[in-house]
Short mmCIF file of C-alpha atoms and ligand atoms in Angstrom, two decimals:
data_model
loop_
_atom_site.label_atom_id
_atom_site.label_comp_id
_atom_site.label_asym_id
_atom_site.label_seq_id
_atom_site.Cartn_x
_atom_site.Cartn_y
_atom_site.Cartn_z
CA MET A 1 -67.71 -43.96 -0.40
CA SER A 2 -70.03 -44.93 2.36
CA ALA A 3 -72.10 -48.02 1.70
CA GLU A 4 -74.58 -46.88 4.35
CA SER A 5 -75.73 -43.92 2.34
CA PRO A 6 -78.68 -44.90 0.19
CA HIS A 7 -77.58 -42.44 -2.46
CA THR A 8 -74.12 -43.80 -2.96
CA ALA A 9 -74.77 -47.49 -2.45
CA ASN A 10 -75.21 -48.18 -6.13
CA THR A 11 -73.49 -45.20 -7.72
CA PRO A 12 -70.71 -47.20 -9.38
CA VAL A 13 -73.26 -49.27 -11.25
CA THR A 14 -75.52 -46.52 -12.40
CA ASP A 15 -72.57 -45.14 -14.28
CA ALA A 16 -71.58 -48.43 -15.82
CA ASN A 17 -75.08 -49.73 -16.63
CA PRO A 18 -77.79 -47.24 -17.38
CA ALA A 19 -81.05 -48.33 -15.76
CA VAL A 20 -83.80 -49.79 -17.91
CA ASP A 21 -86.16 -46.98 -17.06
CA GLY A 22 -84.13 -45.39 -14.33
CA SER A 23 -86.77 -45.44 -11.61
CA GLU A 24 -86.08 -46.85 -8.21
CA LEU A 25 -88.12 -49.97 -7.40
CA ILE A 26 -86.79 -51.22 -4.08
CA ARG A 27 -85.37 -49.20 -1.24
CA PHE A 28 -84.12 -50.39 2.12
CA ASP A 29 -83.78 -47.45 4.48
CA LYS A 30 -81.89 -47.96 7.75
CA VAL A 31 -83.25 -51.49 8.11
CA THR A 32 -82.19 -53.35 11.22
CA LYS A 33 -83.09 -56.96 11.86
CA ARG A 34 -82.15 -58.94 14.94
CA PHE A 35 -82.74 -62.57 15.80
CA ALA A 36 -82.60 -63.21 19.52
CA GLY A 37 -80.27 -60.29 20.15
CA ASN A 38 -78.05 -61.20 17.20
CA THR A 39 -77.99 -58.22 14.82
CA VAL A 40 -78.18 -59.68 11.32
CA LEU A 41 -78.87 -56.49 9.38
CA ASP A 42 -77.47 -53.30 10.81
CA ASN A 43 -78.93 -50.02 9.58
CA LEU A 44 -78.92 -51.39 6.07
CA CYS A 45 -79.50 -49.00 3.19
CA PHE A 46 -79.56 -49.89 -0.46
CA SER A 47 -81.76 -49.50 -3.47
CA VAL A 48 -82.45 -51.38 -6.67
CA ASP A 49 -83.60 -49.77 -9.87
CA SER A 50 -86.45 -51.10 -11.90
CA GLY A 51 -85.53 -53.81 -14.39
CA LYS A 52 -82.12 -54.47 -12.89
CA HIS A 53 -80.73 -57.88 -12.10
CA VAL A 54 -78.97 -57.71 -8.79
CA THR A 55 -76.97 -60.48 -7.18
CA LEU A 56 -76.35 -60.53 -3.44
CA ILE A 57 -73.14 -62.19 -2.36
CA GLY A 58 -71.51 -62.56 1.02
CA PRO A 59 -70.41 -65.13 3.55
CA SER A 60 -72.83 -67.55 5.15
CA GLY A 61 -74.88 -65.83 7.81
CA SER A 62 -74.36 -62.36 6.36
CA GLY A 63 -78.12 -61.91 5.99
CA LYS A 64 -78.75 -62.45 2.28
CA THR A 65 -81.70 -64.74 2.85
CA THR A 66 -83.00 -62.39 5.51
CA ILE A 67 -83.08 -59.54 3.00
CA LEU A 68 -85.18 -61.59 0.58
CA ARG A 69 -87.47 -62.78 3.38
CA LEU A 70 -87.98 -59.20 4.51
CA LEU A 71 -89.06 -58.29 0.99
CA MET A 72 -91.41 -61.27 0.89
CA THR A 73 -92.82 -60.19 4.30
CA LEU A 74 -91.91 -63.56 5.77
CA VAL A 75 -90.07 -61.64 8.48
CA LYS A 76 -90.60 -58.08 9.71
CA PRO A 77 -87.86 -55.48 10.19
CA ASP A 78 -87.12 -54.37 13.75
CA GLU A 79 -86.26 -50.86 12.57
CA GLY A 80 -86.27 -48.95 9.33
CA THR A 81 -88.48 -49.07 6.29
CA ILE A 82 -88.64 -50.92 3.00
CA LYS A 83 -90.26 -49.41 -0.07
CA VAL A 84 -91.35 -51.30 -3.14
CA GLY A 85 -92.52 -49.32 -6.15
CA GLY A 86 -92.82 -46.20 -4.00
CA ASP A 87 -95.06 -47.87 -1.40
CA TYR A 88 -93.98 -48.80 2.07
CA LEU A 89 -94.00 -52.56 2.44
CA THR A 90 -94.60 -53.02 6.15
CA HIS A 91 -95.75 -49.52 7.00
CA GLU A 92 -98.57 -47.24 6.02
CA GLU A 93 -98.76 -43.49 6.08
CA ARG A 94 -101.68 -42.39 8.20
CA GLY A 95 -102.18 -38.76 9.13
CA GLY A 96 -98.62 -37.94 8.12
CA LYS A 97 -97.25 -40.67 10.38
CA LEU A 98 -95.73 -44.03 9.60
CA VAL A 99 -97.61 -46.85 11.28
CA PRO A 100 -97.27 -50.63 10.92
CA ALA A 101 -99.23 -51.71 7.88
CA GLY A 102 -102.41 -53.76 8.00
CA GLU A 103 -102.72 -57.13 6.30
CA LYS A 104 -104.59 -55.61 3.35
CA HIS A 105 -101.91 -53.03 2.60
CA ILE A 106 -99.12 -55.60 2.84
CA ARG A 107 -101.04 -57.90 0.51
CA GLU A 108 -101.39 -55.16 -2.13
CA VAL A 109 -97.71 -54.26 -2.14
CA ARG A 110 -96.60 -57.89 -1.93
CA LYS A 111 -98.54 -58.84 -5.05
CA ASN A 112 -95.72 -57.21 -7.02
CA ILE A 113 -93.15 -59.59 -5.59
CA GLY A 114 -92.57 -63.23 -6.44
CA MET A 115 -90.18 -65.67 -4.86
CA VAL A 116 -88.51 -68.94 -5.74
CA PHE A 117 -87.24 -70.97 -2.81
CA GLN A 118 -84.25 -73.22 -2.37
CA GLN A 119 -86.56 -76.14 -1.51
CA PHE A 120 -89.07 -75.38 -4.34
CA ASN A 121 -92.05 -75.52 -1.95
CA LEU A 122 -94.51 -76.63 -4.59
CA PHE A 123 -97.89 -77.69 -3.21
CA PRO A 124 -97.63 -81.50 -3.21
CA ASN A 125 -101.41 -81.96 -3.15
CA MET A 126 -101.89 -80.13 -6.45
CA LYS A 127 -100.89 -81.16 -9.92
CA VAL A 128 -98.31 -79.05 -11.74
CA LEU A 129 -100.89 -77.06 -13.68
CA GLN A 130 -102.96 -76.37 -10.56
CA ASN A 131 -99.87 -75.24 -8.67
CA ILE A 132 -99.38 -72.51 -11.27
CA MET A 133 -103.08 -71.59 -11.69
CA GLU A 134 -103.90 -71.40 -7.99
CA ALA A 135 -102.71 -67.88 -7.19
CA PRO A 136 -103.69 -66.19 -10.48
CA VAL A 137 -107.24 -67.46 -9.96
CA GLN A 138 -107.47 -66.87 -6.21
CA VAL A 139 -105.48 -63.65 -5.92
CA LEU A 140 -105.60 -61.90 -9.29
CA GLY A 141 -109.12 -63.05 -10.06
CA LEU A 142 -108.29 -64.57 -13.44
CA SER A 143 -110.83 -66.97 -14.91
CA LYS A 144 -109.86 -70.63 -14.93
CA ASP A 145 -109.36 -70.51 -18.71
CA GLU A 146 -107.15 -67.43 -18.61
CA ALA A 147 -105.10 -68.88 -15.77
CA GLU A 148 -104.73 -72.20 -17.55
CA ALA A 149 -103.61 -70.55 -20.77
CA ARG A 150 -101.07 -68.53 -18.85
CA ALA A 151 -99.88 -71.61 -16.97
CA ARG A 152 -99.46 -73.66 -20.14
CA GLU A 153 -97.52 -70.86 -21.78
CA LEU A 154 -95.16 -70.66 -18.80
CA LEU A 155 -94.75 -74.43 -18.62
CA ASP A 156 -93.83 -74.33 -22.26
CA MET A 157 -91.23 -71.68 -21.51
CA VAL A 158 -89.64 -73.77 -18.75
CA GLY A 159 -89.70 -76.84 -20.99
CA LEU A 160 -92.31 -78.85 -19.08
CA ALA A 161 -95.38 -78.51 -21.26
CA ASP A 162 -95.88 -82.28 -21.19
CA ARG A 163 -95.79 -82.61 -17.40
CA CYS A 164 -98.78 -80.45 -16.46
CA ASP A 165 -100.85 -83.39 -15.17
CA GLU A 166 -98.20 -84.81 -12.88
CA TYR A 167 -97.95 -84.35 -9.16
CA PRO A 168 -94.75 -82.54 -8.12
CA SER A 169 -93.43 -85.62 -6.31
CA ARG A 170 -93.14 -87.35 -9.69
CA LEU A 171 -90.75 -84.71 -11.03
CA SER A 172 -87.01 -84.36 -10.55
CA GLY A 173 -85.73 -81.54 -8.36
CA GLY A 174 -84.73 -79.56 -11.40
CA GLN A 175 -88.18 -79.96 -12.94
CA GLN A 176 -89.85 -79.00 -9.68
CA GLN A 177 -87.77 -75.87 -9.49
CA ARG A 178 -88.71 -74.94 -13.05
CA VAL A 179 -92.36 -75.36 -12.14
CA ALA A 180 -91.75 -73.15 -9.10
CA ILE A 181 -90.28 -70.48 -11.37
CA ALA A 182 -93.33 -70.73 -13.63
CA ARG A 183 -95.59 -70.47 -10.60
CA ALA A 184 -93.88 -67.29 -9.43
CA LEU A 185 -93.97 -65.76 -12.93
CA ALA A 186 -97.68 -66.53 -13.34
CA MET A 187 -98.38 -63.69 -10.90
CA ARG A 188 -96.60 -61.29 -13.30
CA PRO A 189 -94.49 -59.85 -10.49
CA GLN A 190 -92.37 -56.74 -10.89
CA VAL A 191 -89.71 -58.28 -8.69
CA LEU A 192 -88.51 -61.86 -8.60
CA LEU A 193 -86.58 -63.05 -5.54
CA LEU A 194 -84.35 -66.08 -6.01
CA ASP A 195 -82.71 -67.61 -2.95
CA GLU A 196 -80.05 -70.16 -3.88
CA VAL A 197 -82.54 -71.81 -6.19
CA THR A 198 -80.06 -74.41 -7.42
CA SER A 199 -78.43 -75.31 -4.09
CA ALA A 200 -80.74 -78.24 -3.39
CA LEU A 201 -80.28 -79.74 -6.85
CA ASP A 202 -78.08 -82.56 -8.07
CA PRO A 203 -75.21 -81.02 -10.08
CA GLU A 204 -76.47 -82.30 -13.43
CA LEU A 205 -79.83 -80.55 -12.95
CA VAL A 206 -78.43 -77.10 -12.17
CA ALA A 207 -77.79 -76.02 -15.75
CA GLY A 208 -81.41 -76.54 -16.85
CA VAL A 209 -82.72 -74.27 -14.10
CA LEU A 210 -80.10 -71.59 -14.72
CA ASP A 211 -80.92 -71.65 -18.44
CA VAL A 212 -84.54 -70.93 -17.64
CA LEU A 213 -83.51 -68.04 -15.42
CA ARG A 214 -81.20 -66.65 -18.10
CA ASP A 215 -84.22 -66.75 -20.41
CA VAL A 216 -86.32 -64.86 -17.90
CA ALA A 217 -83.56 -62.29 -17.43
CA ARG A 218 -83.19 -61.82 -21.16
CA THR A 219 -86.81 -61.79 -22.28
CA THR A 220 -88.63 -59.97 -19.46
CA ASP A 221 -88.17 -56.67 -17.70
CA ILE A 222 -88.66 -58.23 -14.28
CA THR A 223 -86.34 -56.92 -11.61
CA MET A 224 -84.38 -59.82 -10.18
CA LEU A 225 -82.80 -60.10 -6.75
CA CYS A 226 -80.78 -63.19 -6.62
CA VAL A 227 -78.67 -64.97 -4.02
CA THR A 228 -76.44 -67.57 -5.60
CA HIS A 229 -73.16 -69.39 -5.35
CA GLU A 230 -73.10 -69.83 -9.12
CA MET A 231 -70.66 -67.05 -9.83
CA ASN A 232 -70.64 -67.61 -13.60
CA PHE A 233 -74.38 -67.25 -13.67
CA ALA A 234 -74.16 -64.14 -11.50
CA ARG A 235 -71.60 -62.66 -13.85
CA ASP A 236 -73.81 -63.41 -16.88
CA ILE A 237 -77.08 -61.99 -15.74
CA SER A 238 -76.24 -59.31 -13.19
CA ASP A 239 -76.24 -55.59 -13.76
CA GLN A 240 -75.12 -55.09 -10.21
CA VAL A 241 -73.51 -57.16 -7.48
CA LEU A 242 -73.89 -56.30 -3.80
CA MET A 243 -71.37 -57.69 -1.36
CA PHE A 244 -72.70 -58.07 2.19
CA ASP A 245 -70.91 -58.64 5.43
CA GLY A 246 -71.54 -57.79 9.03
CA GLY A 247 -75.10 -56.70 8.27
CA LYS A 248 -74.03 -53.99 5.83
CA VAL A 249 -73.26 -53.50 2.16
CA VAL A 250 -69.49 -53.73 1.93
CA GLU A 251 -69.29 -52.94 -1.73
CA SER A 252 -71.49 -52.63 -4.75
CA GLY A 253 -70.74 -52.50 -8.44
CA SER A 254 -70.91 -54.11 -11.84
CA PRO A 255 -70.01 -57.80 -11.98
CA GLU A 256 -66.86 -56.94 -13.94
CA LYS A 257 -65.80 -54.63 -11.16
CA ILE A 258 -66.70 -56.85 -8.18
CA PHE A 259 -65.41 -60.10 -9.62
CA GLY A 260 -62.46 -58.52 -11.42
CA ASP A 261 -61.16 -55.71 -9.33
CA PRO A 262 -63.01 -55.23 -6.04
CA ASP A 263 -62.19 -52.23 -3.88
CA HIS A 264 -62.40 -54.03 -0.56
CA ASP A 265 -60.18 -56.71 0.92
CA ARG A 266 -63.25 -58.33 2.46
CA THR A 267 -64.73 -58.87 -1.00
CA ARG A 268 -61.43 -60.15 -2.34
CA GLU A 269 -61.14 -62.66 0.53
CA PHE A 270 -64.70 -63.85 0.10
CA LEU A 271 -64.35 -64.33 -3.65
CA SER A 272 -61.07 -66.16 -3.41
CA ALA A 273 -62.76 -68.53 -0.96
CA VAL A 274 -65.72 -69.32 -3.23
CA LEU A 275 -64.30 -69.10 -6.73
CA MET B 1 -122.85 -124.20 31.80
CA ASN B 2 -123.87 -125.33 28.35
CA TRP B 3 -124.32 -123.18 25.29
CA ASP B 4 -128.03 -122.92 24.56
CA TRP B 5 -128.98 -121.75 21.05
CA SER B 6 -132.51 -120.97 22.17
CA ASN B 7 -131.09 -118.19 24.37
CA VAL B 8 -129.32 -116.82 21.32
CA ASP B 9 -132.57 -116.87 19.32
CA ALA B 10 -134.39 -115.09 22.12
CA PHE B 11 -131.74 -112.38 22.33
CA MET B 12 -131.44 -111.70 18.60
CA PRO B 13 -134.17 -109.02 18.24
CA ARG B 14 -132.64 -107.01 21.09
CA PHE B 15 -129.17 -107.66 19.71
CA TRP B 16 -130.05 -106.01 16.40
CA ASP B 17 -131.58 -103.05 18.27
CA GLY B 18 -128.33 -102.75 20.15
CA VAL B 19 -126.18 -103.02 17.05
CA LEU B 20 -128.21 -100.26 15.44
CA VAL B 21 -127.69 -97.98 18.46
CA THR B 22 -123.96 -98.78 18.55
CA LEU B 23 -123.52 -98.00 14.87
CA GLN B 24 -125.58 -94.81 15.09
CA ALA B 25 -123.62 -93.62 18.10
CA LEU B 26 -120.37 -94.46 16.38
CA ALA B 27 -121.21 -92.78 13.07
CA GLY B 28 -122.74 -89.70 14.68
CA GLY B 29 -120.06 -89.42 17.33
CA ALA B 30 -117.27 -89.79 14.77
CA VAL B 31 -118.68 -87.09 12.50
CA ILE B 32 -118.99 -84.68 15.43
CA ALA B 33 -115.52 -85.58 16.72
CA PHE B 34 -113.95 -85.10 13.29
CA VAL B 35 -115.62 -81.76 12.59
CA LEU B 36 -115.37 -80.23 16.08
CA GLY B 37 -111.80 -81.45 16.50
CA LEU B 38 -110.79 -79.64 13.34
CA ILE B 39 -112.51 -76.48 14.53
CA TRP B 40 -110.67 -76.67 17.87
CA ALA B 41 -107.34 -77.28 16.15
CA ILE B 42 -107.75 -74.25 13.89
CA ALA B 43 -109.05 -72.07 16.72
CA LEU B 44 -106.03 -73.01 18.82
CA ARG B 45 -103.82 -71.47 16.14
CA SER B 46 -105.80 -68.24 16.04
CA PRO B 47 -103.71 -65.09 16.43
CA THR B 48 -106.39 -63.82 18.83
CA ARG B 49 -105.89 -64.71 22.46
CA TRP B 50 -109.64 -64.43 23.07
CA VAL B 51 -110.23 -67.30 20.71
CA ARG B 52 -107.26 -69.43 21.77
CA TRP B 53 -107.64 -69.30 25.52
CA PRO B 54 -111.29 -70.33 25.95
CA VAL B 55 -110.89 -73.15 23.44
CA ALA B 56 -107.72 -74.36 25.16
CA ALA B 57 -109.41 -74.28 28.57
CA PHE B 58 -112.55 -76.00 27.30
CA THR B 59 -110.79 -78.81 25.45
CA GLU B 60 -108.38 -79.38 28.32
CA PHE B 61 -111.31 -79.63 30.72
CA ILE B 62 -113.27 -82.08 28.56
CA ARG B 63 -110.23 -84.23 27.90
CA ASN B 64 -109.45 -84.54 31.58
CA THR B 65 -112.87 -85.41 32.91
CA PRO B 66 -114.54 -88.80 32.47
CA LEU B 67 -116.88 -89.34 29.54
CA LEU B 68 -119.41 -90.76 31.99
CA VAL B 69 -119.57 -87.47 33.92
CA GLN B 70 -120.08 -85.57 30.70
CA LEU B 71 -122.87 -87.92 29.63
CA PHE B 72 -124.66 -87.43 32.99
CA PHE B 73 -124.17 -83.68 32.72
CA LEU B 74 -125.61 -83.55 29.20
CA PHE B 75 -128.49 -85.83 30.12
CA TYR B 76 -129.52 -84.58 33.57
CA VAL B 77 -128.17 -81.03 33.93
CA VAL B 78 -128.32 -79.44 30.49
CA PRO B 79 -132.10 -80.01 30.04
CA GLU B 80 -132.66 -77.85 33.17
CA TRP B 81 -131.91 -74.77 31.09
CA GLY B 82 -131.19 -76.02 27.62
CA PRO B 83 -132.42 -78.52 25.08
CA SER B 84 -133.46 -81.89 26.29
CA MET B 85 -132.33 -84.70 24.04
CA SER B 86 -133.12 -88.40 23.72
CA PRO B 87 -130.62 -90.81 25.32
CA LEU B 88 -129.21 -91.74 21.91
CA VAL B 89 -128.78 -88.14 20.75
CA THR B 90 -127.24 -87.20 24.10
CA GLY B 91 -124.88 -90.14 23.73
CA ILE B 92 -123.86 -89.11 20.22
CA VAL B 93 -123.22 -85.52 21.30
CA GLY B 94 -121.32 -86.63 24.41
CA LEU B 95 -119.18 -89.14 22.57
CA GLY B 96 -118.45 -86.68 19.74
CA LEU B 97 -117.66 -83.80 22.08
CA HIS B 98 -115.41 -85.90 24.28
CA TYR B 99 -113.40 -87.36 21.43
CA SER B 100 -113.23 -84.06 19.55
CA THR B 101 -110.73 -82.98 22.20
CA TYR B 102 -108.56 -85.93 21.22
CA THR B 103 -108.98 -85.57 17.46
CA SER B 104 -108.03 -81.90 17.81
CA GLU B 105 -104.64 -83.06 19.09
CA VAL B 106 -104.38 -85.36 16.09
CA TYR B 107 -105.17 -82.51 13.70
CA ARG B 108 -102.72 -80.26 15.54
CA ALA B 109 -99.92 -82.74 14.97
CA GLY B 110 -100.95 -83.03 11.32
CA ILE B 111 -101.00 -79.26 10.83
CA GLU B 112 -97.64 -78.84 12.52
CA GLY B 113 -96.28 -81.58 10.29
CA VAL B 114 -96.88 -79.47 7.18
CA PRO B 115 -93.48 -77.93 6.37
CA ALA B 116 -93.05 -74.21 7.05
CA GLY B 117 -92.14 -73.83 3.37
CA GLN B 118 -95.77 -74.48 2.45
CA TRP B 119 -96.96 -71.51 4.49
CA GLU B 120 -94.15 -69.42 3.05
CA ALA B 121 -95.02 -70.37 -0.52
CA ALA B 122 -98.66 -69.47 0.17
CA THR B 123 -97.56 -66.11 1.57
CA ALA B 124 -95.24 -65.50 -1.36
CA LEU B 125 -98.21 -66.04 -3.68
CA SER B 126 -100.39 -63.80 -1.50
CA LEU B 127 -103.01 -66.53 -1.13
CA PRO B 128 -105.70 -65.42 1.30
CA LYS B 129 -105.57 -67.02 4.78
CA ARG B 130 -108.74 -69.01 4.24
CA ARG B 131 -107.60 -70.36 0.91
CA THR B 132 -104.21 -71.26 2.37
CA TRP B 133 -105.98 -73.39 4.97
CA THR B 134 -108.48 -75.06 2.67
CA ALA B 135 -106.34 -75.62 -0.43
CA VAL B 136 -102.82 -76.04 0.91
CA ILE B 137 -102.52 -76.84 4.61
CA LEU B 138 -105.55 -78.97 5.46
CA PRO B 139 -105.39 -81.32 2.47
CA GLN B 140 -101.82 -82.16 3.45
CA ALA B 141 -102.46 -82.28 7.19
CA VAL B 142 -105.66 -84.34 7.07
CA ARG B 143 -104.23 -86.86 4.66
CA ARG B 144 -101.50 -87.80 7.04
CA VAL B 145 -103.74 -88.04 10.11
CA ILE B 146 -106.55 -90.15 8.64
CA PRO B 147 -105.14 -93.36 10.19
CA ALA B 148 -104.82 -91.70 13.61
CA LEU B 149 -108.39 -90.40 13.31
CA GLY B 150 -109.56 -93.89 12.39
CA ASN B 151 -107.95 -95.22 15.53
CA TYR B 152 -110.23 -93.00 17.57
CA VAL B 153 -113.25 -94.53 15.84
CA ILE B 154 -112.17 -97.87 17.26
CA VAL B 155 -111.61 -96.31 20.68
CA MET B 156 -115.09 -94.78 20.46
CA LEU B 157 -116.55 -98.17 19.58
CA LYS B 158 -115.01 -99.63 22.70
CA GLU B 159 -116.21 -96.75 24.88
CA SER B 160 -119.74 -96.76 23.45
CA PRO B 161 -121.13 -99.10 26.17
CA GLN B 162 -120.92 -96.13 28.54
CA LEU B 163 -123.97 -94.76 26.73
CA ALA B 164 -126.04 -97.38 28.54
CA ALA B 165 -125.59 -95.29 31.70
CA ILE B 166 -127.99 -92.69 30.32
CA GLY B 167 -130.33 -95.30 28.88
CA ALA B 168 -129.10 -95.52 25.32
CA LEU B 169 -129.00 -99.29 25.08
CA GLU B 170 -126.32 -100.16 22.57
CA MET B 171 -125.44 -103.79 22.06
CA LEU B 172 -123.69 -104.41 25.36
CA GLY B 173 -126.44 -102.63 27.27
CA GLU B 174 -129.02 -104.86 25.58
CA ALA B 175 -126.98 -107.97 26.38
CA ARG B 176 -126.58 -107.02 30.00
CA GLY B 177 -130.30 -106.43 30.35
CA PHE B 178 -131.08 -109.73 28.68
CA SER B 179 -128.58 -111.68 30.79
CA ASN B 180 -129.77 -110.15 34.05
CA GLU B 181 -133.35 -111.05 33.25
CA THR B 182 -132.66 -114.61 32.08
CA PHE B 183 -129.54 -115.54 34.08
CA THR B 184 -127.82 -116.65 30.85
CA PHE B 185 -124.42 -115.87 29.32
CA GLU B 186 -124.93 -116.35 25.58
CA ALA B 187 -125.95 -112.74 24.90
CA ILE B 188 -122.76 -111.32 26.43
CA SER B 189 -120.66 -113.75 24.38
CA ILE B 190 -122.43 -112.79 21.15
CA VAL B 191 -121.82 -109.13 21.83
CA GLY B 192 -118.17 -109.72 22.64
CA LEU B 193 -117.90 -111.40 19.28
CA ALA B 194 -119.73 -108.53 17.62
CA PHE B 195 -117.18 -106.02 18.93
CA ILE B 196 -114.43 -108.04 17.30
CA VAL B 197 -116.39 -108.46 14.09
CA ILE B 198 -116.74 -104.67 13.82
CA ALA B 199 -113.33 -103.63 15.16
CA TYR B 200 -111.04 -106.09 13.41
CA PRO B 201 -111.91 -105.30 9.78
CA ALA B 202 -111.86 -101.63 10.73
CA SER B 203 -108.30 -101.85 12.00
CA VAL B 204 -107.22 -103.83 8.95
CA LEU B 205 -108.73 -101.11 6.78
CA LEU B 206 -106.84 -98.52 8.80
CA ARG B 207 -103.54 -100.24 8.27
CA VAL B 208 -104.18 -100.35 4.53
CA LEU B 209 -105.06 -96.64 4.56
CA GLU B 210 -101.95 -95.91 6.56
CA ARG B 211 -99.74 -97.60 4.01
CA ARG B 212 -101.39 -95.77 1.14
CA LEU B 213 -101.72 -92.29 2.64
CA VAL B 214 -98.69 -91.76 4.82
CA ARG B 215 -95.68 -91.77 2.59
N1 LIG C 301 -85.69 -67.43 11.97
C1 LIG C 301 -84.46 -67.21 12.49
N2 LIG C 301 -84.27 -67.34 13.83
C2 LIG C 301 -83.05 -67.13 14.38
N3 LIG C 301 -81.97 -66.78 13.70
C3 LIG C 301 -82.08 -66.63 12.37
C4 LIG C 301 -83.34 -66.84 11.70
N4 LIG C 301 -83.16 -66.62 10.39
C5 LIG C 301 -81.86 -66.30 10.24
N5 LIG C 301 -81.21 -66.30 11.42
C6 LIG C 301 -79.79 -65.96 11.63
O1 LIG C 301 -79.52 -64.77 10.93
C7 LIG C 301 -78.23 -64.82 10.33
C8 LIG C 301 -78.37 -64.52 8.86
O2 LIG C 301 -79.07 -65.55 8.25
P1 LIG C 301 -79.36 -65.61 6.69
O3 LIG C 301 -80.07 -66.88 6.45
O4 LIG C 301 -80.02 -64.35 6.27
O5 LIG C 301 -77.88 -65.67 6.11
P2 LIG C 301 -77.43 -65.96 4.63
O6 LIG C 301 -76.57 -64.82 4.22
O7 LIG C 301 -78.58 -66.27 3.76
O8 LIG C 301 -76.52 -67.26 4.84
P3 LIG C 301 -76.34 -68.53 3.89
O9 LIG C 301 -75.35 -68.13 2.83
O10 LIG C 301 -75.77 -69.57 4.81
O11 LIG C 301 -77.68 -68.90 3.35
C9 LIG C 301 -77.68 -66.19 10.64
O12 LIG C 301 -76.77 -66.04 11.71
C10 LIG C 301 -78.87 -67.00 11.05
O13 LIG C 301 -78.51 -67.95 12.01
MG1 LIG C 302 -79.32 -68.03 2.78
#
């Protein structure tokens, strides 16, 4: 099985876990990304079906963060295309040709994608409630009241209903990260990107954040792309695990398969090092 | 030389005129320097070369030529083909323009001090560029540079006597005139004191602000 072929990259999983609605939501097609001559992603092809929870694993420097940042348009691919919900992310079709997309097009496609960062990145000059309301009001055009209702509901879900009038600096890391999750969800994204969201937290705060994410995975149909070192969490929530190395997908399959009986030595080595 | 209070009494009316001019020049100049400096700083981050380059050249030029030359230029040359302004207004514009090229550096440092993660979070939420600047970046950047901006107000206070060169008689200009006419020294002493009386509380205030804002 060739991991490079977009059609076979996730075949093992589709058999094991029928897709929620079967349609393809994200597709990387021959994506290459270099940083200063260093090829981080090499002709990468993979796709993610709508509603799936996918965990990306792989050694440090294998490009997991880069994949999420490409989806969030924080970096641009050097070659290849990325599609989200059938639309090209950084390209537009004009007169039958693919051209680099304008800011407006990128903005439209990107609205479907939310991200939670390792360092939370809450806006320190805004109170918790305002952090969550900001984008729904400014980007989706919600009224203040609608946005506030939505924000309060989400804060309730992440267990911080009583902290809405605090500034982020007055919250613990774990609380800040839960606010950041609420802020991303307030945009009602189709896709949620999670990049090592518990790595910056003190050990005793990790569980609270992971519980919130388990909740999100269980109660919503948001597609999740998640980079994590929390292998138990990955096992719990994932429909599919992608193992990366050398800028390519080494192996892809259900968590049972990847964690239990991987096909590739590279995966085996990596897992024995982290587990 | 003996201190003569009658000289002080005689100088007082002109002193207050001078103080008024100093304070007007300072307030007006500071407002212009704060606003223009911010505009330069944002323009210097424009993705468009045709915005960046002229602004960079202009601010570099202003910063590296003497304020006095700029005041003469505004007062004697500009009216040849442009607006002609009173000495005080010319002084305010000159002072503000000159120091805007310094405050723009202050803002630049403040903007660069905002962590990259803030821009990334704004992008991830699809906030429009303008909103990202006004609601996320500038509130954080300006907060941490307020003390540095305040420092330039004190610098401007100390440079304000240059306005006398184009006939805007601020307090030192008034004192010099008075002393030259009367061959006395009290007026100069009073004005020296006045600079301290204005500058010292200002710098204390700045230090308090610094402690409260920059954390
Ligand atoms: N902005 C950048 N400039 C230069 N090099 C970069 C940049 N971003 C990433 N890289 C390089 O690209 C490679 C992949 O980085 P990436 O952060 O995607 O890896 P990762 O799989 O997320 O690793 P980790 O598990 O350590 O987070 C690394 O070698 C990194 O040094
Ligand atoms: Mg990473």
